[in-house]
mmCIF file of C-alpha atoms in Angstrom:
data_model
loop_
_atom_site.group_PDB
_atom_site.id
_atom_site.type_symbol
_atom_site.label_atom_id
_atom_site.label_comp_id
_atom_site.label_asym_id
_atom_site.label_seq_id
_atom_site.Cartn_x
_atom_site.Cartn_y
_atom_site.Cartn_z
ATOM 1 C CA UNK O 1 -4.550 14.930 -4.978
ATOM 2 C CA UNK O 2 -3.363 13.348 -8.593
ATOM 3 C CA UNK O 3 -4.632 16.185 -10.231
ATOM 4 C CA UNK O 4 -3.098 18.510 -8.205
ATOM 5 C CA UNK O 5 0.028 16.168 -8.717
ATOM 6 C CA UNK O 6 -0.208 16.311 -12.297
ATOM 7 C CA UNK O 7 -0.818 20.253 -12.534
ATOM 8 C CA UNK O 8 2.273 20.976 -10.479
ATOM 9 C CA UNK O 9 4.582 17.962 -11.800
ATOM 10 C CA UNK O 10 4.404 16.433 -8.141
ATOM 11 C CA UNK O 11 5.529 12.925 -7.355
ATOM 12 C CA UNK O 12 3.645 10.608 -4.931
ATOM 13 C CA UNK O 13 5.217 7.883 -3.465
ATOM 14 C CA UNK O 14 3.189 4.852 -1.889
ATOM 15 C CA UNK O 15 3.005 2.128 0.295
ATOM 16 C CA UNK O 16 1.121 -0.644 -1.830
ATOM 17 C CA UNK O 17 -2.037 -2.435 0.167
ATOM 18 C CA UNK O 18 -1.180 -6.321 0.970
ATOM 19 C CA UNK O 19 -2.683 -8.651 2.232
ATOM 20 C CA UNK O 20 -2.865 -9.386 6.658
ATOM 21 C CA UNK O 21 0.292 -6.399 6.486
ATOM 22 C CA UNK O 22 -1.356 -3.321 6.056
ATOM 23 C CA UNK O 23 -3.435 -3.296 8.647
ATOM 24 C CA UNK O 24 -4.133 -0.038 10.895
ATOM 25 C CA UNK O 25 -1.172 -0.923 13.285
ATOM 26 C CA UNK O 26 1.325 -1.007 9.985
ATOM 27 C CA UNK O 27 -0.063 1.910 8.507
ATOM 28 C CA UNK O 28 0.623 3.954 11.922
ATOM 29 C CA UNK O 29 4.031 2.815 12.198
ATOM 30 C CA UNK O 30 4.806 3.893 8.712
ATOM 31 C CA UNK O 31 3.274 7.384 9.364
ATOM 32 C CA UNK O 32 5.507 7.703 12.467
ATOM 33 C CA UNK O 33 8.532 7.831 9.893
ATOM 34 C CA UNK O 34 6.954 9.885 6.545
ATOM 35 C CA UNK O 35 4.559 12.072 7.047
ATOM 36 C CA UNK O 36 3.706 12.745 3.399
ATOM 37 C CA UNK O 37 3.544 8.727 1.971
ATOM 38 C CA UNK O 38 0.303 7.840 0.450
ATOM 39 C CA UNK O 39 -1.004 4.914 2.963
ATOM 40 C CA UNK O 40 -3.168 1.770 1.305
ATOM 41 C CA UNK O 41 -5.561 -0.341 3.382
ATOM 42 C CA UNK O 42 -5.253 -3.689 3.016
ATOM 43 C CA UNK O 43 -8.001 -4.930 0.351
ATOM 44 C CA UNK O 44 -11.411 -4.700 1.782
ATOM 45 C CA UNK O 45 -14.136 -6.984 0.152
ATOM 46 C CA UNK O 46 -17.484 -4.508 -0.891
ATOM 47 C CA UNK O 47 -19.686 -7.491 0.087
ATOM 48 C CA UNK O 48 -17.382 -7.156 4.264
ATOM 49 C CA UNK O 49 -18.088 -3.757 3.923
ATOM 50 C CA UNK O 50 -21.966 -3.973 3.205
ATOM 51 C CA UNK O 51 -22.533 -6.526 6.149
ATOM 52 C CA UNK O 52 -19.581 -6.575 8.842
ATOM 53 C CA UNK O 53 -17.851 -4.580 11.273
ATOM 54 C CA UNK O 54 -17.651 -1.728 9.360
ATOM 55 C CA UNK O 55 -15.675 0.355 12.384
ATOM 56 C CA UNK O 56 -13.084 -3.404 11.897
ATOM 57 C CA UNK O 57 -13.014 -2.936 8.721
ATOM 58 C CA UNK O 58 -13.271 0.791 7.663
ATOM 59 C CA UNK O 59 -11.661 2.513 10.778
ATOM 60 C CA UNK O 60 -8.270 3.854 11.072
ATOM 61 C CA UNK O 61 -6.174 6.689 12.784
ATOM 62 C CA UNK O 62 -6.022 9.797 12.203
ATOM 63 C CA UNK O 63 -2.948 10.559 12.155
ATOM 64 C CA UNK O 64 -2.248 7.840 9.115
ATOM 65 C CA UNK O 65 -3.551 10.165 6.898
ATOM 66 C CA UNK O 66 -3.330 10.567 3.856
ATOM 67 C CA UNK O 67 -4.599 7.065 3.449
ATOM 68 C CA UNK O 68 -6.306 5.563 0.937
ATOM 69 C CA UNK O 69 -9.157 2.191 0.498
ATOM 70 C CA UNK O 70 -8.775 -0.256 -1.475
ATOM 71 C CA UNK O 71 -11.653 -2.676 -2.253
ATOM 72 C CA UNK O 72 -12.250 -5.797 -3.980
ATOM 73 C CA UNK O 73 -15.617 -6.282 -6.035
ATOM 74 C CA UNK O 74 -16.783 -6.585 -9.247
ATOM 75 C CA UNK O 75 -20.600 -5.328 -8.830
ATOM 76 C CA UNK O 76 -20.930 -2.137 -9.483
ATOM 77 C CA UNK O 77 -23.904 -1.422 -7.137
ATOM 78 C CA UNK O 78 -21.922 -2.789 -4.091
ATOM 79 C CA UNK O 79 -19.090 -1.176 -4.355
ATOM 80 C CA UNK O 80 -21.114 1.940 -5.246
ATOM 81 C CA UNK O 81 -22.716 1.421 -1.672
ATOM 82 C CA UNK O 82 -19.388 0.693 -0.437
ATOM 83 C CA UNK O 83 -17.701 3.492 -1.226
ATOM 84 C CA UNK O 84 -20.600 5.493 0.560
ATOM 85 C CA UNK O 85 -20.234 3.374 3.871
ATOM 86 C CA UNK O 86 -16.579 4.159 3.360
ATOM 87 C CA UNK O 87 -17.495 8.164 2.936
ATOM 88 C CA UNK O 88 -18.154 8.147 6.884
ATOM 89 C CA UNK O 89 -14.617 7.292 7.298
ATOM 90 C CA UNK O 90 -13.006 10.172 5.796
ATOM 91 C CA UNK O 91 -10.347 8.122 3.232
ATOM 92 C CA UNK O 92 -8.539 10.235 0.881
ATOM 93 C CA UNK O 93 -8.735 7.880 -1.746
ATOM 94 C CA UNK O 94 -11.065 4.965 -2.885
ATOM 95 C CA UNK O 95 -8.787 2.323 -5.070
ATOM 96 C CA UNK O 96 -10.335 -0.727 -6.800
ATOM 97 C CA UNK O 97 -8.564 -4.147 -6.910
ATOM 98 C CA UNK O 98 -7.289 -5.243 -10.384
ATOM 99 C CA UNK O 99 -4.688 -6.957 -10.030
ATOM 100 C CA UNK O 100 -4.513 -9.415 -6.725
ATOM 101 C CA UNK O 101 -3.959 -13.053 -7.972
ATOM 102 C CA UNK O 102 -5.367 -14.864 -4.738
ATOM 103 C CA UNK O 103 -7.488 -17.894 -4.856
ATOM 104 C CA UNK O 104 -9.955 -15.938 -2.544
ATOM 105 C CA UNK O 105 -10.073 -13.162 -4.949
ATOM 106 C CA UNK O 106 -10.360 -15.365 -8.489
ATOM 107 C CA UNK O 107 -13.421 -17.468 -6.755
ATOM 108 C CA UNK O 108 -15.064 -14.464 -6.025
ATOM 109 C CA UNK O 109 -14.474 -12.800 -10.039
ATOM 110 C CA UNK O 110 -12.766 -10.148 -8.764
ATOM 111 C CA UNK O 111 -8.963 -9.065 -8.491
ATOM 112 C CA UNK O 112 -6.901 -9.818 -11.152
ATOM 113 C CA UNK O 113 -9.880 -11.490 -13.020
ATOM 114 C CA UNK O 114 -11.111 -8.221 -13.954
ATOM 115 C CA UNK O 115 -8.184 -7.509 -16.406
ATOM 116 C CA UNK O 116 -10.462 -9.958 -18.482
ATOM 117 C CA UNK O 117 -13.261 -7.554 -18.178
ATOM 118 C CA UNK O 118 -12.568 -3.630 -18.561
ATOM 119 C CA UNK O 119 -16.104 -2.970 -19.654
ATOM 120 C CA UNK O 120 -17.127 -4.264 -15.952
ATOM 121 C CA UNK O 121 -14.034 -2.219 -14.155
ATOM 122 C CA UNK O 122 -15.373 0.928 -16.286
ATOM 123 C CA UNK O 123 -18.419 0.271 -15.117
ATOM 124 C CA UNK O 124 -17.630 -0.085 -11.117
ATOM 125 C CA UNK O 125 -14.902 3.061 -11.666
ATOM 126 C CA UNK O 126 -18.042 5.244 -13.450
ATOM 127 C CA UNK O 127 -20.254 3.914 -10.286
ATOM 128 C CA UNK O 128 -17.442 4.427 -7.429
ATOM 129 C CA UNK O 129 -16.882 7.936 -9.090
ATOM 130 C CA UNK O 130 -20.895 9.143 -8.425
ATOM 131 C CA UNK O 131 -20.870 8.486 -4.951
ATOM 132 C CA UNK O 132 -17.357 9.304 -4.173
ATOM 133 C CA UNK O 133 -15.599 12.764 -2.709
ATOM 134 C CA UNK O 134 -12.225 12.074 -3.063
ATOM 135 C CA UNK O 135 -10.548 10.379 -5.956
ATOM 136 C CA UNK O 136 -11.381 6.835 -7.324
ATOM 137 C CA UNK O 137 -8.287 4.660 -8.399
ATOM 138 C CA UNK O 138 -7.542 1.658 -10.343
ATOM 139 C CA UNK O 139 -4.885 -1.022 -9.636
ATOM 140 C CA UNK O 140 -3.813 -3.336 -12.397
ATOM 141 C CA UNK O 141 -1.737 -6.202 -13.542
ATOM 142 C CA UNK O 142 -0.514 -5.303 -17.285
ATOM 143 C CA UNK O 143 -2.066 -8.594 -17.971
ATOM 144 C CA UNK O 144 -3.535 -12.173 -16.698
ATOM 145 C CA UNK O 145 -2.548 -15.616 -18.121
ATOM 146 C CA UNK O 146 -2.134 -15.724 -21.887
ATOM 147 C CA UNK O 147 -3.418 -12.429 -22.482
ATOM 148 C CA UNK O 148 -1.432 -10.170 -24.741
ATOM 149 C CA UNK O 149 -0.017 -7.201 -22.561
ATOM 150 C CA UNK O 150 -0.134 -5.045 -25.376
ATOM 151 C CA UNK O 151 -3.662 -5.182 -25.958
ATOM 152 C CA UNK O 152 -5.248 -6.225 -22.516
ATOM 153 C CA UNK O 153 -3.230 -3.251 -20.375
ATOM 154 C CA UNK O 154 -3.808 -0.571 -22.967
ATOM 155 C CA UNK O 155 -7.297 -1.886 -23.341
ATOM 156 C CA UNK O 156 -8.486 -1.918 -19.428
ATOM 157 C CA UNK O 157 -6.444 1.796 -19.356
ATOM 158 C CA UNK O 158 -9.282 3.692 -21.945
ATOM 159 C CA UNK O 159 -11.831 2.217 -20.576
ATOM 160 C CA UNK O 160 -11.138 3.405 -17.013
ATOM 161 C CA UNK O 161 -9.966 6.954 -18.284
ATOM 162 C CA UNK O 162 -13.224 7.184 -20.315
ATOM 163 C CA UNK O 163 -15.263 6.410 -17.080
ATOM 164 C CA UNK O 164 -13.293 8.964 -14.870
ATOM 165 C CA UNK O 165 -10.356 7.222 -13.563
ATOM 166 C CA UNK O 166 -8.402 9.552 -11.553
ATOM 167 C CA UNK O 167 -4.969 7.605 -11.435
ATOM 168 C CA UNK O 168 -3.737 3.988 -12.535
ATOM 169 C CA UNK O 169 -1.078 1.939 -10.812
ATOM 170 C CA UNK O 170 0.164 -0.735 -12.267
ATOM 171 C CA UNK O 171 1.762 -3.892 -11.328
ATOM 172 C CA UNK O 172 4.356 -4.462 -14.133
ATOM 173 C CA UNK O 173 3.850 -7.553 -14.439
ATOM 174 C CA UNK O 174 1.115 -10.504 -15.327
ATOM 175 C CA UNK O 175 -0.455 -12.241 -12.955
ATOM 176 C CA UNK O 176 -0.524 -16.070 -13.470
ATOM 177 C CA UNK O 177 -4.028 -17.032 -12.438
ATOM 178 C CA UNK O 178 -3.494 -20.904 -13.734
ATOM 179 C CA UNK O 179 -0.291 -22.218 -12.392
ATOM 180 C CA UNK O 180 1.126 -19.973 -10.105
ATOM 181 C CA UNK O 181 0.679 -19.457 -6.180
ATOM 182 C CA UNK O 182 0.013 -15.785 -5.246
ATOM 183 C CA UNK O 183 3.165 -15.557 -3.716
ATOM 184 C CA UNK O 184 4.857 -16.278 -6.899
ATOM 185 C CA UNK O 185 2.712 -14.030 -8.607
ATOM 186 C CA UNK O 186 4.922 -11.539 -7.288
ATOM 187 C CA UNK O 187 8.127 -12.738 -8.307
ATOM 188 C CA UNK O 188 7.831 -15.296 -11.001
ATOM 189 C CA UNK O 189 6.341 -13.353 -13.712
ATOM 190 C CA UNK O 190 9.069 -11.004 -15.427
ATOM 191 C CA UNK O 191 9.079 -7.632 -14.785
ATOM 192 C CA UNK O 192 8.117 -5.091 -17.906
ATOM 193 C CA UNK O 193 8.491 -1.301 -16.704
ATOM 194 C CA UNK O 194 8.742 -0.048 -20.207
ATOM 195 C CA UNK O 195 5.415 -1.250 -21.085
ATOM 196 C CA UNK O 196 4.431 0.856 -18.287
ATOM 197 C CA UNK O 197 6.968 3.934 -18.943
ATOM 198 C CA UNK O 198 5.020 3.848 -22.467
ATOM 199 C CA UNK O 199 1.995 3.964 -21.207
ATOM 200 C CA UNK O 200 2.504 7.225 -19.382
ATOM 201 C CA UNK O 201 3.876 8.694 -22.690
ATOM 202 C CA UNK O 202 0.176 7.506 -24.773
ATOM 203 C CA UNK O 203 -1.259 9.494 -21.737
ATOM 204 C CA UNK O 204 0.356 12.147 -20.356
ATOM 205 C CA UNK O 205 -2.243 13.818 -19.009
ATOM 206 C CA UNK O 206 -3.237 11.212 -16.476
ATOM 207 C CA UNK O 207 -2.085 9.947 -13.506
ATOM 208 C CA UNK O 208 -0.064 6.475 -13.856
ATOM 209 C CA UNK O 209 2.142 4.916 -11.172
ATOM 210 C CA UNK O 210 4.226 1.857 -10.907
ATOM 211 C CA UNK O 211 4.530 -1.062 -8.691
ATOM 212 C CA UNK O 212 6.466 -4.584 -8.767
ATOM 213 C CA UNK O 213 9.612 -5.260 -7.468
ATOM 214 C CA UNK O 214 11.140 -2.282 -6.604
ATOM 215 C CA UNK O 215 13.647 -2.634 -3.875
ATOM 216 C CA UNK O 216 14.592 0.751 -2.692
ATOM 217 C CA UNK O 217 14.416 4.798 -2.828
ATOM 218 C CA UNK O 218 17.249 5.150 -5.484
ATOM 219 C CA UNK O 219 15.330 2.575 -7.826
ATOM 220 C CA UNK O 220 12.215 5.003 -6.999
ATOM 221 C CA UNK O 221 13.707 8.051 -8.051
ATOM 222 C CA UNK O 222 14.462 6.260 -11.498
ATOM 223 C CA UNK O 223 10.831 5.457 -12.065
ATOM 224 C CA UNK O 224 9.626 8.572 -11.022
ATOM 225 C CA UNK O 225 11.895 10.310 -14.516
ATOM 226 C CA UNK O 226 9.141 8.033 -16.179
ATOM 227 C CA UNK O 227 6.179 7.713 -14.317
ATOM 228 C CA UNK O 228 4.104 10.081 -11.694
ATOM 229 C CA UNK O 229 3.880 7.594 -8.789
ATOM 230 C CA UNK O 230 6.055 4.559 -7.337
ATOM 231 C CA UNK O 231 4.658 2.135 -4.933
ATOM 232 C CA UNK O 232 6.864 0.173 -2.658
ATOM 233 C CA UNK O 233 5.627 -3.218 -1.030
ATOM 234 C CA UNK O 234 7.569 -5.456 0.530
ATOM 235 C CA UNK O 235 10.439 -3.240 0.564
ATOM 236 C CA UNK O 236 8.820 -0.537 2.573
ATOM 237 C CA UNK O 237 7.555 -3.309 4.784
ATOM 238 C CA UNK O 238 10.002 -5.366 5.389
ATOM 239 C CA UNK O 239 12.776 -2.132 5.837
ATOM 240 C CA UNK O 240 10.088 0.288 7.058
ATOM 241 C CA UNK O 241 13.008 2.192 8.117
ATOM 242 C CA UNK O 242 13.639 3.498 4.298
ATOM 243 C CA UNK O 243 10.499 5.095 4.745
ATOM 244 C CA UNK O 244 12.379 7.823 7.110
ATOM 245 C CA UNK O 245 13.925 9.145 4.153
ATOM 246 C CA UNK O 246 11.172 9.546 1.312
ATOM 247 C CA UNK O 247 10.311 13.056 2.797
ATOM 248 C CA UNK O 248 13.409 14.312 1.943
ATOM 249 C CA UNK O 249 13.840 12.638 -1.367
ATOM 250 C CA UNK O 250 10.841 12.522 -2.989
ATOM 251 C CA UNK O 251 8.580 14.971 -1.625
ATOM 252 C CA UNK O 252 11.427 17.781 -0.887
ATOM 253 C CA UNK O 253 11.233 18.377 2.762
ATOM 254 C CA UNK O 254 14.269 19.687 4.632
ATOM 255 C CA UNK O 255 16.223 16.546 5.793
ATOM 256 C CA UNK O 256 15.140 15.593 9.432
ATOM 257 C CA UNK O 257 16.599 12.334 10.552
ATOM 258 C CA UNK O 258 13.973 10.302 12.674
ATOM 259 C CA UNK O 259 13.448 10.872 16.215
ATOM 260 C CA UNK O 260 13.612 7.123 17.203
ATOM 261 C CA UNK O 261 12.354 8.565 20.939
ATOM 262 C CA UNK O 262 9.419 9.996 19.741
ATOM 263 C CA UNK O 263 8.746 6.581 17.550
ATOM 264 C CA UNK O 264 9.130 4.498 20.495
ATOM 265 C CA UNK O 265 7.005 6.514 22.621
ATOM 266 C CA UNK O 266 3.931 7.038 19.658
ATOM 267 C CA UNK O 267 4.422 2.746 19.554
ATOM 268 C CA UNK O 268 4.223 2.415 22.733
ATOM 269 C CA UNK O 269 0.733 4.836 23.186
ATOM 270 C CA UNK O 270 -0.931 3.337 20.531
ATOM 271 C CA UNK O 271 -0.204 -0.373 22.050
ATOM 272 C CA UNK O 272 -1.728 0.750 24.861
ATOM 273 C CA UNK O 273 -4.416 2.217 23.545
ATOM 274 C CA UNK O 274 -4.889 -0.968 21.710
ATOM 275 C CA UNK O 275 -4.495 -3.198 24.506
ATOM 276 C CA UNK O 276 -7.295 -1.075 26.548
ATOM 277 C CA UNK O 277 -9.820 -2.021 23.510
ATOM 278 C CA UNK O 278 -8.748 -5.785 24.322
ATOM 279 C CA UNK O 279 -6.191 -6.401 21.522
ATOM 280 C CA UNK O 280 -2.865 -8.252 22.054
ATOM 281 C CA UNK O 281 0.671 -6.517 21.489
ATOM 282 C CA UNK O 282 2.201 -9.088 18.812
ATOM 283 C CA UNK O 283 -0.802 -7.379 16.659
ATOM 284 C CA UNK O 284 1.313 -4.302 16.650
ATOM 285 C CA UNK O 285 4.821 -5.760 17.315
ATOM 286 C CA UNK O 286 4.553 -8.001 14.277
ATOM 287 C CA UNK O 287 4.780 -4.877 11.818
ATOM 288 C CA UNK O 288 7.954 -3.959 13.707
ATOM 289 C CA UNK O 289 10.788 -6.392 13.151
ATOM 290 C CA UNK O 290 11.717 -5.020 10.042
ATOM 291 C CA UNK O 291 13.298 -2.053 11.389
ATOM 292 C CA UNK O 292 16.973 -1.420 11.678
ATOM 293 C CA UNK O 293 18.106 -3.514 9.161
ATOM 294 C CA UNK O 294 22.132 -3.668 9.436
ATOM 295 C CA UNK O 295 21.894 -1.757 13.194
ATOM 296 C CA UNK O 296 23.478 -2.860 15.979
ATOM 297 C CA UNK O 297 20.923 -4.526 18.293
ATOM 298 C CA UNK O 298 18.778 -5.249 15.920
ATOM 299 C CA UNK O 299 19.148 -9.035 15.972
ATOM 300 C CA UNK O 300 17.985 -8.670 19.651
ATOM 301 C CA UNK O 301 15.446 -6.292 19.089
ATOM 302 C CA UNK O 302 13.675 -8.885 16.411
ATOM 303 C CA UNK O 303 14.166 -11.197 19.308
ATOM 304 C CA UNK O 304 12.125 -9.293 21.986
ATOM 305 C CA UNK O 305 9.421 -8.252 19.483
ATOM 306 C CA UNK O 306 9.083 -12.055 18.411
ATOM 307 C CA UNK O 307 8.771 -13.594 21.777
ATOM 308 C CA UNK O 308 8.106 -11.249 24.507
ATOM 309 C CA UNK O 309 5.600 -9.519 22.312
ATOM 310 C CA UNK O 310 3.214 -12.453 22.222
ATOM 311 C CA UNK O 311 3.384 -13.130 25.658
ATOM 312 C CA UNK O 312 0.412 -13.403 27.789
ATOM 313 C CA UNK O 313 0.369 -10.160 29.867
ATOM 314 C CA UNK O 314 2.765 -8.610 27.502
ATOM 315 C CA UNK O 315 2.764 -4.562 27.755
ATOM 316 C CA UNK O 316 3.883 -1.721 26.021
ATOM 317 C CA UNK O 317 7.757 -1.677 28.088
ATOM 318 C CA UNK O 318 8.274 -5.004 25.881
ATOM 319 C CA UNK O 319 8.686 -2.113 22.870
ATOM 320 C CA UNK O 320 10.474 0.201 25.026
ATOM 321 C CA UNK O 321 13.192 -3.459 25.771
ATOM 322 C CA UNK O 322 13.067 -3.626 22.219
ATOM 323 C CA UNK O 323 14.062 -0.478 21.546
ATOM 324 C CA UNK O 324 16.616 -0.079 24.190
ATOM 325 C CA UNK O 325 18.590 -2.945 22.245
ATOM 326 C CA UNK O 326 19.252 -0.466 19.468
ATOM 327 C CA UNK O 327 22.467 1.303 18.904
ATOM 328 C CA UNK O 328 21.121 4.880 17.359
ATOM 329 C CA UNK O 329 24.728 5.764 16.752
ATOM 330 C CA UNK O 330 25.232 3.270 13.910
ATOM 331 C CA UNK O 331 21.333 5.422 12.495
ATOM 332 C CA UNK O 332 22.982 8.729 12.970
ATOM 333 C CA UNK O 333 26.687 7.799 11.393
ATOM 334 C CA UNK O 334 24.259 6.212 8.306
ATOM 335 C CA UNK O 335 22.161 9.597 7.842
#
């Protein structure tokens, strides 16, 4: 994939993993509207994968493909064994977590800690690479705390490119282990894209994408003149509905608007599919409200997928209701 990227001057575009959002159910809603987006998991501890649920955990749709894993671990031989669970699955990718700030993650010496530590990610990256298939990725912060960006990024980049690396994202920003919450973590700590548009000129040879704070696909297609990769997060989540366009503009497919009917109608399958299994339709509904931003109906539609969702009893026609709210007129004068 990145090589093949990187031979043909591709461009991947990518929905970052977070945290209780990209679940299975948000990942298949975002594949209903770009076919070609590179899906994340939500993080996935290596010590979850070596004794839980694994099908939970690990198993996914199809039809989300391409789709990529991202764990969190800092032992090499469990996230070795972790990625070969994980080779059952079929990924596409295997990414490693550098770079979340959470209190979970920093108790465990993981995440963002690991910036501290490129030695140890070279040596999980060289581990998840002899087991793995398909590509093994890194995720980063440029720093943590009071470390010095230009040293600590630069430093944690040769040592996963000397064990193998096969792309690196990075978060342009620090994290803020000591003092901020993880949800500042995302905002607080300025934004340095240059760092990372100079990081891709040290190595142009190797896959690096950027992440943090980037609010829509024109801002994308100004990274990407720098960079190989852009990863959207809470934009594409919270406006999934940009992600109908990043066919066209980014990966070069003929301009198709979105068949909202077929949407609707893949929804409402996979709720029922889901609710067979003995899930509960807000599971699915809760990825949903972020559609048609600044379309008629769509205060109403939020409405129905906030209350009638979580109902007890509550089917797959609650999506169709939503649905039905929406003016598509306002979606086709827009395209």
């Amino acid at each position: 994939m990145y090589r093949d990227a990187l031979k043909n001057s591709e461009k991947i575009l990518s929905v970052a993993p977070m945290m209780d959002w990209t679940d299975r159910h948000c990942r298949f809603l975002h594949r209903q509207l770009s076919q070609h987006a590179l899906l994340y998991t939500e993080m996935v501890v290596a010590d979850a994968v070596l004794h839980g649920d694994r099908e939970r955990l690990l198993g996914y749709d199809q039809t989300e493909r391409p789709v990529a894993l991202q764990l969190g671990g800092s032992e090499p031989c469990k996230l070795a064994e972790a990625v070969r669970i994980a080779s059952d699955f079929g990924y596409d990718e295997i990414n490693l977590n550098v770079g979340c700030p959470s209190d979970r993650v920093q108790s465990g010496t993981f995440g963002a800690c690991l910036m501290r530590e490129p030695d140890l990610v070279a040596r999980c990256v060289a581990a998840m690479k002899a087991v793995s298939d398909v590509p093994v990725t890194v995720k980063c912060r440029i720093g943590v705390d009071d470390q010095d960006p230009t040293i600590a990024l630069p430093a944690l980049t040769e040592a996963v490119i000397d064990a193998g690396v096969d792309a690196l994202w990075v978060h342009a920003r620090k994290a803020w282990l000591q003092g901020l919450s993880p949800k500042q973590n995302r905002d607080v700590p300025p934004l340095d894209y240059d760092r990372v548009y100079r990081l891709k000129q040290q190595y142009p040879h190797v896959f690096i994408g950027i992440n943090g704070g980037i609010a829509n696909l024109n801002q994308a297609a100004e990274h990407l003149e720098y960079v190989d990769g852009v990863m959207l997060g809470r934009a594409a989540y919270h406006n999934a509905q940009l992600l109908g366009e990043v066919d066209q503009r980014i990966y070069g497919v003929p301009a198709v608007a979105v068949d909202w009917d077929a949407v609707c109608s893949a929804m409402m399958r996979h709720a029922e599919i889901h609710l067979q299994s003995g899930g509960r339709l807000g599971q699915i509904t809760r990825h949903m409200v972020g559609l048609f931003l600044g379309v008629r109906g769509a205060r109403r539609f939020r409405q129905i997928l906030s209350t009638d969702a979580v109902r007890d009893g509550a089917g797959p026609e609650v999506i169709a209701a939503a649905f039905a709210e929406i003016d598509f007129t306002d979606l086709a004068t827009a395209a």
